[in-house]
Amino acid sequence: MENFAKAADCVKISLEEAKISIDSETESSFSINENTAAPGSRLLEKAPTYGQVDTLKKRKTEFADDVIKEFSSCGEDIASKKKLDAEIVPEEKGSGDDEGISRKRRLETDDFTKDKPSPGDNTQKKRKIELEDVPEKQRNLEEGHSSTVAAHYNELQEIGLEKRSQSRIFYLRNFNNWMKSVLIGEFLEKLRQKKKRDITVLDLGCGKGGDLLKWKKGRINKLVCTDIADVSVKQCQQRYEDMKNRRDNEYIFNAEFITADCSKELLIDKFHDPEMYFDICSCQFVCHYSFESYEQADMMLRNACERLSPGGYFIGTTPNSFELIRRLEASETESFGNEIYTVKFQKKGDYPLFGCKYDFNLEGVVDVPEFLVYFPLLNEMVKKYNMKLVYKKTFLEFYEEKIKNNENKMLLKRMQALEPYPANENSRLASEKVDDYEHAAQYMKNSQVKLPLGTLSKSEWEATSIYLVFAFEKQQ
């Protein structure tokens, strides 16, 4: 296809050249969005709306004709005017916790469930990964951005449950984890409606194995975990072994673990079974590391999509390039953010389709360069592998849709994905900023609701609202 032959020449095409124009009209930071609750639901859909202090009231984005022709009309709603809502959910009574959810309460969440070995098991001793067995820099990686990403995640220390519960972004991480859980659950269900046979999954960028329990609960048959960071892969494998050794008589999938740079190495050469095909490729918060060049992005997509069976899905989460640039252009400097996260570009007005690097920092979790993922470009590139877009939604849009389901709502509570407000006398709020819960306080004044509410601080809503979820389907 000519489009793909030309794609490598498009590095210098920028969003500036695509004539992004922004109207400077502003609106107040927070307003009440008068949505109604789903029938029979105790979830309040009336929500204070997030926006930066100088949120742009109107923003018209027009892309140059040559860019749109080059990447075939991707149907992208670029000039989304929808405001980012900070949803407030009333805590349900009768949960057995009269004082609400304590920040130190034992988590009932996929990502943070602590696997307890049965008496007599030696798995506890195996939990500590011997870092000296891992080379300081993976020898198979070239110097550059890949090694920087690998080194960053290799050096991240595993922290205990207690410290994690005291983190400033405790609820933010749980909320993001809930988003992944619902996304994964949705497409496992779609597959089960299509077929009876066993499900095989590729977890591209598996990290330390935060999604292992999701795959176990989804009762898949086979999982291949791959990541650029060798320490993370070893920890993921150990976590899997610990799950297998638990004597709970629960079924668990077969798994294999691969350390590789999916943007530079062909994974099929590393599979135990080179003829293996997948039903799902899950790529959570990872795609943006591959968009350093066309070649790297294409290799990542080849690994993600080439071995998908017809009817299989490529699903994931990634930063929303349009939201990042909107906030950057609204900022007086080359950066934006708050005390939780910061995004810093090298300069404004120059946004190449590949290699548009920015530095992203999220408190205690991420501090590494990333690359802008222009979604219409991603949408066009996956067509090479016979993929069709199912949907792309902002985190807000996805949340508003999925929270209407009672099972998802119950999962949100079990995973402690929203913070109780106001705090009870035995706990304190995650943020100490005076106005970080202004939206919740205002909502309490204007509505008769049962307390405590469930919400996130403004700072956390601002951080999580830069992301979107996506899903593509392999065509026949």
Coordinates of N, CA and C in Angstrom, one line a residue, residues 181 298 329 360 376:
S181 N -8.9 -3.6 33.9 CA -9.7 -4.8 34.2 C -11.0 -4.9 33.4
D298 N 6.3 0.3 13.5 CA 5.8 -0.8 12.6 C 6.2 -2.2 13.2
E329 N -0.3 23.6 24.5 CA -0.6 24.9 23.9 C -1.2 25.9 24.8
F360 N 8.0 12.4 30.7 CA 6.8 12.2 31.5 C 7.2 11.7 32.9
P376 N -4.7 8.9 14.6 CA -5.1 8.6 13.2 C -3.9 7.8 12.5

